Amino acid sequence: MDDREVSPEARRGIFAVLETTPVERVLLETHPLSVTTEKIQELQALIPGKSLGIELGIETMADFARKWCINKQLTKQEIRHAIATIQAAGAIPYVNLLIGTPFLSAAECLRETRASIEALLALGVRDICLFPTHVKEFTVVEQLARLNLYQPLPLWALVELLVSVPPETRCSLYYAWVTDVDHPGKPVSIPPRTGAEVYADVVSLLYAYLATRDDEQIARLAALRTPCRDEFCTRLAQKPASPLPQRILEGVEALCGSALPGHFERYKQEIIQEITNDWEIACQETHHQLC
């Protein structure tokens, strides 16, 4: 829906083709700031008899983590406005959340994802897609991993999240990119894993739940006990060695040292002041999960 990325003429042409297909719902992904009532209504008019879903990649409802850990300059107010606009226009909001945000501990990741799910449900969102982080070459995440400043979460993180939420919440959750997916131009990627002895079973049960919504699949996942899961449980119990702002500052300094020599030193005081101010605001929020 961003006219700079897809021109209105191209967008209309794509939807003219989709109108001729038997699909019942058309789903597109866009940036929250590109959502407008006029564009939604125009697209709906191009696909009469079909519903329109609009997917937003917000990653987390925590402004601090979205800005400083993911580098998405987007606020909760802007997200709420986009969701409300989609709903008021009669379309269906979908929201993507990330599992495995850099700089967060395993426990912080799960707490924040659960809090984000609750916040989205309160806004009336009923289609929430969870994306486990893959470490892909040529990305900041890969560089952080090389610097030993990022440890990928195993697939058990997704399992733990699904097991820990009530069934009425779970039925609103989807997930994608659970395994490595081949596609044109695919970079070298490290997907979330478990131990080899249970990996096929875990993936099979995850996809079975997605296809059937049968809570028995979740019960079977919950019952699996292996050394790799015990290892993850131990990791969940570990407390971070330092507060989140300090972890982020150390990461930014290390990244600048390898890619932008002198940059961190030049702007250090400004960065410290900004992150300190943002952290103080974050810690004043009700039910904040990171402080």
Coordinates of C-alpha atoms in Angstrom, one line a residue:
M1 CA 0.0 0.0 0.0
D2 CA 3.1 2.2 -0.1
D3 CA 2.9 4.1 -3.5
R4 CA 6.7 4.4 -3.6
E5 CA 7.0 0.6 -3.6
V6 CA 4.0 -0.5 -5.6
S7 CA 2.4 2.2 -7.8
P8 CA -1.4 2.6 -7.6
E9 CA -1.6 1.4 -11.2
A10 CA 0.3 -1.8 -10.4
R11 CA -1.7 -2.4 -7.3
R12 CA -5.0 -2.1 -9.2
G13 CA -3.7 -4.4 -11.8
I14 CA -2.7 -7.0 -9.3
F15 CA -6.1 -6.8 -7.6
A16 CA -7.9 -7.1 -11.0
V17 CA -6.1 -10.4 -11.5
L18 CA -7.0 -11.6 -8.0
E19 CA -10.7 -10.7 -8.6
T20 CA -10.8 -13.4 -11.2
T21 CA -9.6 -16.2 -8.8
P22 CA -11.7 -18.4 -6.6
V23 CA -10.0 -17.3 -3.4
E24 CA -12.2 -16.0 -0.6
R25 CA -9.7 -13.7 1.2
V26 CA -6.9 -11.6 -0.3
L27 CA -4.1 -10.8 2.2
L28 CA -1.5 -8.2 1.7
E29 CA 1.3 -6.9 3.9
T30 CA 2.1 -3.3 4.3
H31 CA 3.7 -0.7 6.7
P32 CA 1.2 0.7 9.2
L33 CA 1.9 4.3 8.1
S34 CA 0.8 3.4 4.6
V35 CA -2.7 2.3 5.7
T36 CA -5.5 4.7 4.7
T37 CA -9.3 4.3 4.6
E38 CA -9.3 5.4 0.9
K39 CA -6.8 2.8 -0.2
I40 CA -8.6 0.0 1.7
Q41 CA -12.0 1.0 0.2
E42 CA -10.5 1.1 -3.3
L43 CA -9.0 -2.3 -3.0
Q44 CA -12.2 -3.8 -1.5
A45 CA -14.1 -2.4 -4.5
L46 CA -11.8 -4.3 -6.8
I47 CA -12.5 -7.7 -5.2
P48 CA -16.3 -7.8 -4.7
G49 CA -17.4 -10.8 -2.7
K50 CA -14.0 -11.4 -1.2
S51 CA -12.6 -10.2 2.2
L52 CA -9.4 -8.2 2.5
G53 CA -6.8 -8.9 5.2
I54 CA -4.0 -6.4 5.8
E55 CA -0.9 -7.6 7.6
L56 CA 1.3 -5.3 9.7
G57 CA 4.9 -6.3 10.7
I58 CA 5.2 -4.6 14.1
E59 CA 7.3 -7.3 15.8
T60 CA 6.4 -6.2 19.3
M61 CA 4.0 -3.8 21.1
A62 CA 6.9 -2.5 23.2
D63 CA 8.0 0.8 21.7
F64 CA 11.4 0.6 23.4
A65 CA 12.3 -2.9 22.1
R66 CA 10.9 -2.1 18.6
K67 CA 13.1 1.0 18.4
W68 CA 16.3 -0.1 20.1
C69 CA 16.4 -3.8 19.5
I70 CA 14.8 -4.0 16.0
N71 CA 15.3 -0.5 14.6
K72 CA 11.7 0.1 13.6
Q73 CA 10.7 3.7 14.1
L74 CA 7.0 3.2 14.9
T75 CA 4.9 3.9 18.0
K76 CA 2.0 2.1 19.6
Q77 CA -0.2 5.1 18.8
E78 CA 0.6 4.7 15.1
I79 CA 0.0 0.9 15.3
R80 CA -3.3 1.4 17.1
H81 CA -4.4 4.0 14.5
A82 CA -3.6 1.6 11.6
I83 CA -5.5 -1.3 13.2
A84 CA -8.5 0.9 14.0
T85 CA -8.5 2.2 10.4
I86 CA -8.4 -1.3 9.0
Q87 CA -11.3 -2.4 11.3
A88 CA -13.4 0.7 10.6
A89 CA -13.1 0.1 6.8
G90 CA -14.3 -3.4 7.1
A91 CA -11.0 -5.2 6.4
I92 CA -9.2 -7.7 8.7
P93 CA -6.0 -6.8 10.6
Y94 CA -3.2 -9.3 10.8
V95 CA -0.2 -8.6 13.0
N96 CA 3.2 -10.2 12.9
L97 CA 5.3 -10.6 16.1
L98 CA 8.9 -11.6 16.3
I99 CA 10.2 -14.4 18.6
G100 CA 13.9 -13.9 19.2
T101 CA 14.4 -10.2 19.4
P102 CA 18.1 -9.2 19.7
F103 CA 19.4 -8.1 23.1
L104 CA 16.5 -9.7 25.0
S105 CA 17.0 -12.7 27.2
A106 CA 15.0 -15.8 26.4
A107 CA 12.6 -15.1 29.3
E108 CA 12.2 -11.5 28.3
C109 CA 11.4 -12.5 24.7
L110 CA 8.6 -14.8 25.8
R111 CA 7.2 -12.4 28.4
E112 CA 7.2 -9.5 25.9
T113 CA 5.6 -11.7 23.2
R114 CA 2.8 -12.7 25.5
A115 CA 2.2 -9.1 26.6
S116 CA 2.1 -8.1 22.9
I117 CA -0.4 -10.8 22.2
E118 CA -2.6 -9.6 25.1
A119 CA -2.4 -6.0 23.9
L120 CA -3.4 -6.9 20.4
L121 CA -6.3 -9.1 21.5
A122 CA -7.5 -6.1 23.5
L123 CA -7.5 -4.1 20.3
G124 CA -9.7 -6.6 18.6
V125 CA -7.0 -8.3 16.5
R126 CA -7.8 -12.0 16.1
D127 CA -5.1 -13.0 13.6
I128 CA -1.6 -12.8 15.1
C129 CA 1.3 -14.5 13.3
L130 CA 4.5 -15.5 15.2
F131 CA 7.8 -15.4 13.4
P132 CA 10.8 -17.2 15.0
T133 CA 14.0 -15.4 14.2
H134 CA 16.4 -16.9 11.6
V135 CA 20.0 -15.8 11.5
K136 CA 20.5 -14.8 7.9
E137 CA 23.8 -13.7 6.3
F138 CA 24.4 -10.1 5.5
T139 CA 22.1 -9.0 8.4
V140 CA 22.8 -7.2 11.7
V141 CA 21.6 -10.3 13.5
E142 CA 24.3 -12.3 11.9
Q143 CA 26.9 -9.8 12.8
L144 CA 25.7 -9.8 16.4
A145 CA 25.9 -13.6 16.4
R146 CA 29.5 -13.4 15.1
L147 CA 30.3 -11.0 18.0
N148 CA 28.8 -13.4 20.5
L149 CA 26.1 -10.8 21.3
Y150 CA 23.2 -12.8 19.9
Q151 CA 22.2 -16.4 20.7
P152 CA 19.3 -17.7 18.6
L153 CA 16.3 -19.1 20.3
P154 CA 15.5 -22.7 19.6
L155 CA 12.2 -23.9 18.3
W156 CA 11.3 -24.7 21.9
A157 CA 10.6 -21.0 22.4
L158 CA 7.6 -21.2 20.1
V159 CA 6.5 -24.4 21.7
E160 CA 6.8 -22.8 25.2
L161 CA 4.7 -19.9 24.1
L162 CA 1.9 -22.0 22.6
V163 CA 1.9 -24.2 25.7
S164 CA 1.8 -21.3 28.1
V165 CA -1.2 -19.4 26.6
P166 CA -4.8 -20.4 27.2
P167 CA -6.7 -22.2 24.3
E168 CA -8.9 -19.1 23.7
T169 CA -5.8 -17.1 23.0
R170 CA -3.9 -19.8 21.1
C171 CA -6.7 -20.1 18.5
S172 CA -5.8 -16.5 17.4
L173 CA -2.1 -17.4 16.9
Y174 CA -0.5 -18.5 13.6
Y175 CA 3.2 -19.0 12.9
A176 CA 5.4 -18.9 9.8
W177 CA 9.0 -19.6 8.9
V178 CA 9.2 -22.4 11.4
T179 CA 11.6 -24.2 9.2
D180 CA 14.2 -23.0 6.6
V181 CA 12.3 -22.1 3.5
D182 CA 13.9 -22.2 0.0
H183 CA 13.2 -19.2 -2.3
P184 CA 14.9 -17.3 -5.1
G185 CA 17.8 -15.3 -3.7
K186 CA 17.7 -17.1 -0.4
P187 CA 20.7 -16.2 1.8
V188 CA 22.5 -18.7 4.0
S189 CA 20.3 -19.0 7.0
I190 CA 20.3 -20.7 10.4
P191 CA 16.7 -21.5 11.3
P192 CA 15.4 -22.2 14.9
R193 CA 16.1 -25.9 15.8
T194 CA 15.8 -28.5 18.4
G195 CA 17.9 -31.5 19.0
A196 CA 18.0 -33.8 16.0
E197 CA 16.3 -36.7 17.8
V198 CA 13.0 -34.7 18.2
Y199 CA 13.2 -32.1 15.5
A200 CA 10.9 -33.9 13.0
D201 CA 8.4 -34.7 15.7
V202 CA 8.3 -31.1 16.9
V203 CA 7.8 -29.6 13.4
S204 CA 5.2 -32.3 12.6
L205 CA 3.2 -31.5 15.7
L206 CA 3.4 -27.7 15.2
Y207 CA 2.1 -28.0 11.6
A208 CA -0.6 -30.5 12.8
Y209 CA -1.9 -28.0 15.3
L210 CA -1.9 -25.2 12.7
A211 CA -4.0 -27.5 10.4
T212 CA -6.4 -28.9 12.9
R213 CA -6.5 -26.5 15.9
D214 CA -6.6 -29.7 18.0
D215 CA -5.2 -29.0 21.5
E216 CA -4.1 -32.6 21.7
Q217 CA -1.1 -31.6 19.4
I218 CA -0.1 -28.9 22.0
A219 CA -0.5 -31.5 24.8
R220 CA 1.9 -33.8 23.0
L221 CA 4.4 -31.0 22.5
A222 CA 4.1 -30.1 26.2
A223 CA 4.9 -33.7 27.1
L224 CA 8.1 -34.0 25.1
R225 CA 11.1 -34.1 27.3
T226 CA 14.6 -34.1 25.9
P227 CA 18.0 -32.8 26.9
C228 CA 17.7 -29.9 24.4
R229 CA 14.5 -28.8 26.0
D230 CA 15.9 -29.0 29.5
E231 CA 18.8 -26.9 28.2
F232 CA 16.3 -24.3 27.0
C233 CA 14.4 -24.4 30.3
T234 CA 17.7 -23.7 32.1
R235 CA 18.3 -20.7 29.7
L236 CA 14.8 -19.4 30.5
A237 CA 15.7 -19.4 34.2
Q238 CA 18.9 -17.3 33.7
K239 CA 18.7 -13.7 34.6
P240 CA 20.5 -11.1 32.3
A241 CA 23.9 -10.0 33.5
S242 CA 23.1 -6.4 32.9
P243 CA 20.0 -4.1 32.3
L244 CA 18.7 -4.0 28.8
P245 CA 19.9 -0.5 27.9
Q246 CA 23.4 -1.5 28.8
R247 CA 23.2 -4.6 26.7
I248 CA 22.0 -2.5 23.7
L249 CA 24.8 0.1 24.2
E250 CA 27.4 -2.7 24.3
G251 CA 26.0 -4.1 21.1
V252 CA 25.8 -0.8 19.3
E253 CA 29.4 -0.1 20.3
A254 CA 30.6 -3.5 19.0
L255 CA 28.7 -3.1 15.7
C256 CA 30.1 0.3 15.1
G257 CA 33.6 -0.9 16.0
S258 CA 33.4 -3.5 13.2
A259 CA 31.5 -1.5 10.6
L260 CA 31.7 2.2 11.4
P261 CA 35.0 3.0 13.2
G262 CA 34.7 6.2 15.3
H263 CA 31.0 6.5 14.9
F264 CA 30.0 5.4 18.4
E265 CA 32.6 7.6 20.1
R266 CA 31.4 10.6 18.1
Y267 CA 27.8 10.2 19.1
K268 CA 28.1 8.2 22.4
Q269 CA 26.7 10.9 24.7
E270 CA 23.7 11.5 22.4
I271 CA 23.0 7.8 22.1
I272 CA 23.2 7.3 25.9
Q273 CA 20.9 10.3 26.6
E274 CA 18.3 9.1 24.1
I275 CA 18.3 5.5 25.2
T276 CA 18.1 6.6 28.9
N277 CA 15.1 8.9 28.2
D278 CA 13.3 6.2 26.2
W279 CA 14.0 3.6 28.9
E280 CA 12.6 5.9 31.6
I281 CA 9.4 6.4 29.6
A282 CA 9.1 2.6 29.0
C283 CA 9.5 1.8 32.7
Q284 CA 6.6 4.1 33.5
E285 CA 4.2 2.1 31.3
T286 CA 1.7 -0.2 33.0
H287 CA 2.5 -3.9 32.7
H288 CA 5.9 -3.2 31.1
Q289 CA 7.7 -6.5 30.7
L290 CA 11.3 -5.4 30.2
C291 CA 12.2 -3.2 33.2

